[in-house]
Short mmCIF file of C-alpha atoms in Angstrom, two decimals:
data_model
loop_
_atom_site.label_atom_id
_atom_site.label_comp_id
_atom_site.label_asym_id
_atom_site.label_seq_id
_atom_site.Cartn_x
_atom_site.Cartn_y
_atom_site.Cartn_z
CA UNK A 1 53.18 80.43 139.66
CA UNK A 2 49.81 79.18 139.54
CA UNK A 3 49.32 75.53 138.74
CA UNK A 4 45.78 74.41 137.35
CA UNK A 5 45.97 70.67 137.68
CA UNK A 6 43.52 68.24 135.97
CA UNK A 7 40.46 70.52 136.55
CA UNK A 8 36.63 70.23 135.82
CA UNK A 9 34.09 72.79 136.74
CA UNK A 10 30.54 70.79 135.91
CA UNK A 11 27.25 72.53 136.21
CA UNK A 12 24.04 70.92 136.49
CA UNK A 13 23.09 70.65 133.13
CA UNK A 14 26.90 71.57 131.39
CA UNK A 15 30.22 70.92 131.84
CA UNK A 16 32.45 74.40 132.08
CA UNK A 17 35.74 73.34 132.03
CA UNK A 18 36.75 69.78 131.04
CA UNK A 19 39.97 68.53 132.57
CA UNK A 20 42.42 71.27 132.02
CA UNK A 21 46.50 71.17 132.73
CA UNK A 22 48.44 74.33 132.59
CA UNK A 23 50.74 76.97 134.42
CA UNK A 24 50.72 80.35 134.64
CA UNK A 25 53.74 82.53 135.04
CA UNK A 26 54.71 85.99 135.63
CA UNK A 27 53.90 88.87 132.84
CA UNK A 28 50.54 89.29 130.81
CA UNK A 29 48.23 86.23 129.59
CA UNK A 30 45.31 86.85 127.55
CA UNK A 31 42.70 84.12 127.92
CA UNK A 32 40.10 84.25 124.53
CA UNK A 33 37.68 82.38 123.83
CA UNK A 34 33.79 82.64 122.05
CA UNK A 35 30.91 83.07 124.85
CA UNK A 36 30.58 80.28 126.53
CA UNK A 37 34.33 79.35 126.58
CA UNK A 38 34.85 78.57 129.74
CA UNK A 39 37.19 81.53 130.52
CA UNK A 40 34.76 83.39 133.13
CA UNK A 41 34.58 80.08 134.91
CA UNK A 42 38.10 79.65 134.80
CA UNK A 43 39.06 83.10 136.59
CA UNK A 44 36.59 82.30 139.03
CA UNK A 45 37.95 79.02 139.65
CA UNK A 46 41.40 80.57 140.47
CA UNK A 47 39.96 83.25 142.18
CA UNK A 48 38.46 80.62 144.39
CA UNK A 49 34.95 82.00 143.59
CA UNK A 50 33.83 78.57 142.29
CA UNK A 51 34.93 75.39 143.78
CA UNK A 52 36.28 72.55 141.78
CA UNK A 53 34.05 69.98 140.49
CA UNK A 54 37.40 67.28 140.22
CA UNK A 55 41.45 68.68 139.97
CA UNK A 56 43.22 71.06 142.21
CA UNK A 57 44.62 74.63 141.68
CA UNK A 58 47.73 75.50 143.50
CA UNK A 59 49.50 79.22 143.80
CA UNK A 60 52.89 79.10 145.14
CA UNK A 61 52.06 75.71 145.64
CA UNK A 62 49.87 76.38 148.12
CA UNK A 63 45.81 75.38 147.21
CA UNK A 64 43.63 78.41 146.58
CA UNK A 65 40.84 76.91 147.91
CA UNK A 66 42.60 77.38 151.78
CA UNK A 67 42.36 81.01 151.89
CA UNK A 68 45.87 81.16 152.26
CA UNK A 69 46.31 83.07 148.93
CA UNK A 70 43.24 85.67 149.32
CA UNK A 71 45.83 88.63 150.00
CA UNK A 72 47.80 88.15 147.56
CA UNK A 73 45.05 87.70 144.82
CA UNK A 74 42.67 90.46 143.11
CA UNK A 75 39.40 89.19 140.66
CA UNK A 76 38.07 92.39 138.87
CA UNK A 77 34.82 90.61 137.65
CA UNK A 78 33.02 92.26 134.75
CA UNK A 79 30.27 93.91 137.71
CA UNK A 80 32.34 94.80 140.35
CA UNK A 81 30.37 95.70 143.82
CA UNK A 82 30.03 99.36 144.64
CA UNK A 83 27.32 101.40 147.01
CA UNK A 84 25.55 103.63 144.58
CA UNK A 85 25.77 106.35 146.68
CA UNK A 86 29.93 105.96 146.84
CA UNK A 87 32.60 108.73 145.81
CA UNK A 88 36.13 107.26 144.94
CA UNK A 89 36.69 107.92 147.74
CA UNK A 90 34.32 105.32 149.57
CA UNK A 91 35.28 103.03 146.75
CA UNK A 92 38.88 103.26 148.26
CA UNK A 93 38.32 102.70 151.51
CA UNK A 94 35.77 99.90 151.12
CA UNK A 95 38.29 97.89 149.41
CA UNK A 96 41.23 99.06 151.99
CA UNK A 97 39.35 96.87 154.56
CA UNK A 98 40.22 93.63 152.69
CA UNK A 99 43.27 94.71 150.44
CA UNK A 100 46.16 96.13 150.79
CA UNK A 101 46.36 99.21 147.93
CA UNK A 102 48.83 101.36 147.30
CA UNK A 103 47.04 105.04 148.04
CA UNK A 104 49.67 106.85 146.12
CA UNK A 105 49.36 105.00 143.06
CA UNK A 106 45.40 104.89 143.44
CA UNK A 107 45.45 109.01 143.63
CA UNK A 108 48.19 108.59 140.31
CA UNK A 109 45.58 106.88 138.51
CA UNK A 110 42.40 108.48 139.30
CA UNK A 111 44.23 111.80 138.06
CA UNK A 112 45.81 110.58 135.01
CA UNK A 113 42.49 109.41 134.05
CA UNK A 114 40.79 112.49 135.06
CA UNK A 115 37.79 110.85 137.31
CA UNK A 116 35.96 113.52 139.10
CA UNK A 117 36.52 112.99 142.66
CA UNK A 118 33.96 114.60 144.14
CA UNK A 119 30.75 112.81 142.32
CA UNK A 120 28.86 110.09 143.16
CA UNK A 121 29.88 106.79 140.99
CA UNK A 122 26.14 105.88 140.05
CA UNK A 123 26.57 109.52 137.86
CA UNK A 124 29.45 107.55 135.91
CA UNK A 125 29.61 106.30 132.34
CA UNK A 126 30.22 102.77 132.17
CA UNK A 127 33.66 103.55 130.61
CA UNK A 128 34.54 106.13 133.96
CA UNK A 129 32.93 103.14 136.10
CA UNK A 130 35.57 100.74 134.19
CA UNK A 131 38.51 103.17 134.69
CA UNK A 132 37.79 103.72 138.13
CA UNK A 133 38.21 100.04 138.85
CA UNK A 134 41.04 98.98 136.54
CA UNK A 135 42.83 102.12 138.47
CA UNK A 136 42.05 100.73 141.89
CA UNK A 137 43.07 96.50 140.37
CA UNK A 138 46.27 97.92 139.56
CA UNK A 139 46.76 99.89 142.45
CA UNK A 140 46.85 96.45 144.92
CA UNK A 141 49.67 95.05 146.61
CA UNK A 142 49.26 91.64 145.53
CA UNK A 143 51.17 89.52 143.14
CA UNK A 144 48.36 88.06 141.45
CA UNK A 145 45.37 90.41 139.54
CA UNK A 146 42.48 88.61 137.05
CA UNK A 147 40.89 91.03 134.82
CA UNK A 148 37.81 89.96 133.41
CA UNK A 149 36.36 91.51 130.25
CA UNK A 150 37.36 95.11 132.52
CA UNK A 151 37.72 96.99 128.98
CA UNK A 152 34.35 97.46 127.56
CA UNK A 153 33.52 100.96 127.08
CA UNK A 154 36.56 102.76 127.47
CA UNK A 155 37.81 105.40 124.95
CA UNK A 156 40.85 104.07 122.92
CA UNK A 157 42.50 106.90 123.78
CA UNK A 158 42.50 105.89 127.35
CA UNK A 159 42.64 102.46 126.79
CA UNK A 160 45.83 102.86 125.58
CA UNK A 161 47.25 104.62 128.63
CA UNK A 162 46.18 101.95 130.36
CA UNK A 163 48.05 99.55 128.23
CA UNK A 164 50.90 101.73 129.26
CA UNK A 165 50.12 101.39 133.06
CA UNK A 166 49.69 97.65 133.43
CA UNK A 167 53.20 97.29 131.19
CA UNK A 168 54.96 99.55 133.86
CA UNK A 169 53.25 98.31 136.95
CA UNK A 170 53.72 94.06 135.92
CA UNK A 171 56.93 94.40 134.49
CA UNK A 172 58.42 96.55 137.81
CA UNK A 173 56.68 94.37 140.41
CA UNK A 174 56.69 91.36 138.42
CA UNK A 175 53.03 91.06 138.90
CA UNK A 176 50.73 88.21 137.10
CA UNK A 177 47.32 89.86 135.37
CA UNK A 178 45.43 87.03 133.59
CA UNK A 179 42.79 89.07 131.73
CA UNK A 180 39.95 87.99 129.38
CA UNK A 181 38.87 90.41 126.71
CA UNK A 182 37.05 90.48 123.23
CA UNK A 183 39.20 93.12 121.90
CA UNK A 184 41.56 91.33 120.22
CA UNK A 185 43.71 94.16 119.00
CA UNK A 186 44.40 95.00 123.01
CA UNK A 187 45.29 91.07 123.77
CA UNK A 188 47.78 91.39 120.78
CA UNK A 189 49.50 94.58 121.80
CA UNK A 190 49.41 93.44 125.62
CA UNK A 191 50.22 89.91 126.03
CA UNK A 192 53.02 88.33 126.13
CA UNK A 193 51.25 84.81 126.60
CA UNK A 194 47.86 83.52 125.26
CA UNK A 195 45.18 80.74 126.53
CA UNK A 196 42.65 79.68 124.07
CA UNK A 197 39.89 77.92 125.34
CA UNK A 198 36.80 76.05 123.50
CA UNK A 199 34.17 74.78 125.27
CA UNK A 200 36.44 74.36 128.54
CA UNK A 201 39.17 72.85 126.82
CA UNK A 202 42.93 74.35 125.96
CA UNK A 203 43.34 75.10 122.30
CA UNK A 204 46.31 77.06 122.84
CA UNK A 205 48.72 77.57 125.45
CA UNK A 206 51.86 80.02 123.85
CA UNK A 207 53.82 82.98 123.41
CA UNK A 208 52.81 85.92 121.61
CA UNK A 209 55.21 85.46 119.16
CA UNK A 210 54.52 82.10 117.90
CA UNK A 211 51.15 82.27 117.92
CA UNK A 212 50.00 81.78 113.89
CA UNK A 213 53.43 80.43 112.66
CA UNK A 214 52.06 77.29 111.48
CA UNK A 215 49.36 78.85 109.41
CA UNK A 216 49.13 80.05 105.72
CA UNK A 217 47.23 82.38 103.30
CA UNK A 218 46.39 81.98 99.95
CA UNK A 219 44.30 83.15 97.53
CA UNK A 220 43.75 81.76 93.82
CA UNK A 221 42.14 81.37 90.59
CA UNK A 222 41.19 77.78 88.63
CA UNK A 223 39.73 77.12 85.59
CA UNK A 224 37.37 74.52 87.03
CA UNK A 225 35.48 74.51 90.26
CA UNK A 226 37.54 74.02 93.36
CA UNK A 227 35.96 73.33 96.48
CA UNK A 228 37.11 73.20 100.41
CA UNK A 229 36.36 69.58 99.87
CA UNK A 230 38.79 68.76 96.90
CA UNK A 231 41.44 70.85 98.23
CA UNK A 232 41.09 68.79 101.82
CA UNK A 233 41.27 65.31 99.67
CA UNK A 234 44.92 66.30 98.77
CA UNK A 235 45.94 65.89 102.60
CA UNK A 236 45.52 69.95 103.05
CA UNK A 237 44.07 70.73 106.37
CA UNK A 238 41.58 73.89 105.83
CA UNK A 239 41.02 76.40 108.49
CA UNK A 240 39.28 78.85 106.51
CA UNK A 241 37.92 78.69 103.23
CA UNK A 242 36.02 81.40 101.20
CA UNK A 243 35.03 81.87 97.76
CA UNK A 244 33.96 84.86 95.98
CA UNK A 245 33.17 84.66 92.50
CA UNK A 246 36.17 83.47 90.92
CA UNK A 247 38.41 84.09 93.64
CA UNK A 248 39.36 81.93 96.39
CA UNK A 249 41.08 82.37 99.52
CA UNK A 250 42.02 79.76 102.14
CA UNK A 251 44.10 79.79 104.98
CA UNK A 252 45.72 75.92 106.15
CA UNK A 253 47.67 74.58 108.58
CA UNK A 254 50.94 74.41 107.60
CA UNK A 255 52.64 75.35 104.14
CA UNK A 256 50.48 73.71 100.69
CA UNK A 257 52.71 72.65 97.64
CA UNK A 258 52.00 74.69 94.98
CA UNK A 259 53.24 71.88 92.91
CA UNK A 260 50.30 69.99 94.31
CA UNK A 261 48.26 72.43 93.71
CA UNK A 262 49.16 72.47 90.00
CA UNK A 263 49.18 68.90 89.27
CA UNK A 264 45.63 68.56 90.18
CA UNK A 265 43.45 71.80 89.29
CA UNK A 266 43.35 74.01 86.46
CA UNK A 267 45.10 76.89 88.06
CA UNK A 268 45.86 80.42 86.87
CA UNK A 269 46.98 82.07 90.42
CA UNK A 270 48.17 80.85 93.21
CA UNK A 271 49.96 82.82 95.78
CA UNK A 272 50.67 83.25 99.31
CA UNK A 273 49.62 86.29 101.11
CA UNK A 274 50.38 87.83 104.47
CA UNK A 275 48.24 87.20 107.12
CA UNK A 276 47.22 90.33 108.90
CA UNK A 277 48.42 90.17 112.45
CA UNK A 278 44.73 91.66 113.81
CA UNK A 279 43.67 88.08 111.79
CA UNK A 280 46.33 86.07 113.90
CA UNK A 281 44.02 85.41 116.60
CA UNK A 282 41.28 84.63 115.29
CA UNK A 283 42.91 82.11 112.75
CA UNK A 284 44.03 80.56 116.12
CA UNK A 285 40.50 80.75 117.90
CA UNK A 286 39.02 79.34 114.38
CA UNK A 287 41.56 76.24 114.65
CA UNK A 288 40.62 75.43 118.19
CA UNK A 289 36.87 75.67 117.45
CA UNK A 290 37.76 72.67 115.10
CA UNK A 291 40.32 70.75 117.12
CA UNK A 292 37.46 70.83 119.93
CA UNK A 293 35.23 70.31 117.65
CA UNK A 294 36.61 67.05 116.10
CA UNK A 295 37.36 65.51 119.79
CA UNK A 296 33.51 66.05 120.65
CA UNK A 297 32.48 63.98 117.39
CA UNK A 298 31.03 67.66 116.03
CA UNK A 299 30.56 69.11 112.87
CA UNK A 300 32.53 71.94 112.23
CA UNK A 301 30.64 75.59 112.22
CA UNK A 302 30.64 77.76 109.14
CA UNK A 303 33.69 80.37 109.55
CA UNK A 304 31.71 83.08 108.62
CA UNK A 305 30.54 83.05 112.26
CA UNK A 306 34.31 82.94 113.59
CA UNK A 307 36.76 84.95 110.90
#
C-alpha cells in the first residue's frame, strides 16, 4: 500500500502539489490530469525522485525517502536513460545491475513485440524505443511499477497487447502500476481505479465503475433564449454547456427536473441522452477543473478547451 500523507511539492516560483491525502492499493490506477497537473511531480515524489516540500509518503509503511523501498519500486519516466550505442541486450543488463528482472519474461516480451535484437536502440522509432521499455518495466521483480506517459507512439495494435500483458502480469503477481497517460480510451479499458488531479489537488479518487454516475446529458429546444446562466439560477449545477443554433446540450451534476425545466422556459424538447463512456472522463476532468477552480477564487475556463 502506498500512503501519500498531507503532501506539498513547492517550486520556486509554483506550488506542484498542494496538500494531498490518499492510498494506493493493488491493481491499475490511472492518474489524469491537463499539463501542468501535478501528476509527473507526483510519480516522482513516490518514486523518491523529488523530495517533499511538507507531508510524508510511506510504502508498506515504511518512508520512501529511506531507500528502504528502492528494490521493490520501478519509475519508467517519459525519457528513460539508455547509451545510444546499446542493443537490448545492453539495455538488459544495465538495468540487471540495480533491478532484479525476470530474463525469461524480458526475452517473452521483446519477441511478442517483435524488437530486432540485434540493432542498435538509437536506430529505433520512438514507438519500438517505448515498447522496448514498457517490456523491460513489466519484466521487474518488484511490487511497485509507475508508468509515466510510457504510451506515446505505439501502434494500437500493439498497444493493445500490451493492455493484455500488464492485465496478466498485475493481476498474477498482484503488482501496483500507477500510470499517467493522455489516452483516455487506454485509462478506461485499463484501470480499475482513477486519480484526477488539478493543479496539485485531488478531484477524484474512485473506481472505474462509478466514475460519471452523478452526471447527466441533455439536449433541448426553447422557444426563447436559454442561457448557461438562467439554467444555473434554477439551482442546476452546469458542467458543460453548448449551444448550437437552436439546439442546446448541457451536461449537470446530478439529475435536472424536467418539471423545472418546463415551468420556467418555453420548451419544445427536452431529453436525456447517454453519455458516451470515451466522454466519461473528461466530464470528470471538466468537473475538477471547476471544483479547483472555485477553491482558488478562479473563473472557470471555457469547456471548449476541456470537452
Amino acid at each position: 500500500m502506498i500512503n501519500i500523507n498531507g503532501v506539498t511539492k513547492a517550486f520556486e516560483k509554483s506550488i506542484a502539489i498542494n496538500n494531498l491525502t490518499l492510498e494506493i492499493g493493488p491493481g491499475v490506477t490511472g492518474l489524469v490530469g491537463h499539463n501542468g497537473a501535478g501528476k509527473t511531480t507526483l510519480l516522482r515524489l513516490i518514486a523518491d525522485v523529488y523530495e517533499c516540500t511538507s507531508g510524508n509518503i510511506l510504502i508498506d509503511g515504511k518512508s520512501n525517502a529511506l531507500g528502504e523501498n528502492k528494490s521493490n519500486l520501478f519509475f519508467l519516466s517519459d525519457d528513460p536513460y539508455y547509451d545510444r550505442n546499446s542493443t537490448i541486450s545492453d539495455v538488459f543488463e544495465f538495468y540487471s545491475m540495480f533491478y532484479s528482472i525476470n530474463a525469461e519474461t524480458f526475452r517473452s516480451l521483446v519477441i511478442k513485440f517483435e524488437l530486432p535484437g540485434g540493432k542498435k536502440i538509437s536506430t529505433f522509432s520512438k514507438g519500438m524505443k517505448r515498447q522496448l521499455f514498457i517490456a523491460l518495466t513489466l519484466s521487474m521483480n518488484c511490487k511497485y511499477i509507475l508508468m509515466d506517459e510510457a504510451f506515446d507512439g505505439i501502434d494500437p495494435m500493439v498497444l493493445e497487447l500490451i493492455k493484455d500483458e500488464i492485465i496478466k502480469i498485475v493481476s498474477s503477481e498482484e503488482k501496483t502500476l500507477i500510470l499517467s497517460s493522455h489516452n483516455m480510451s487506454l485509462i478506461e479499458r485499463l484501470c480499475d481505479k482513477l486519480i484526477i488531479l488539478d493543479r496539485g489537488i485531488i478531484g477524484q479518487n474512485g473506481n472505474m465503475e462509478d466514475i460519471g454516475t452523478n452526471y447527466f446529458k441533455y439536449q433541448c429546444f426553447f422557444n426563447k433564449e436559454v442561457t448557461k446562466e438562467s439554467l444555473e439560477e434554477l439551482g442546476i449545477e452546469i458542467i458543460f454547456f453548448k449551444k448550437n443554433g437552436s439546439l442546446i446540450n448541457f451536461v449537470s451534476l446530478g439529475e435536472v427536473d424536467e418539471t423545472l425545466i418546463k415551468e420556467n422556459f418555453e420548451t419544445i424538447l427536452f431529453e436525456t441522452i447517454p453519455i458516451e463512456h470515451s466522454e466519461i472522463i473528461a466530464i470528470e476532468m471538466m468537473a475538477t477543473k471547476i471544483r479547483t477552480q472555485k477553491l482558488n477564487g478562479g473563473e472557470r475556463d471555457e469547456e471548449k478547451d476541456i470537452y
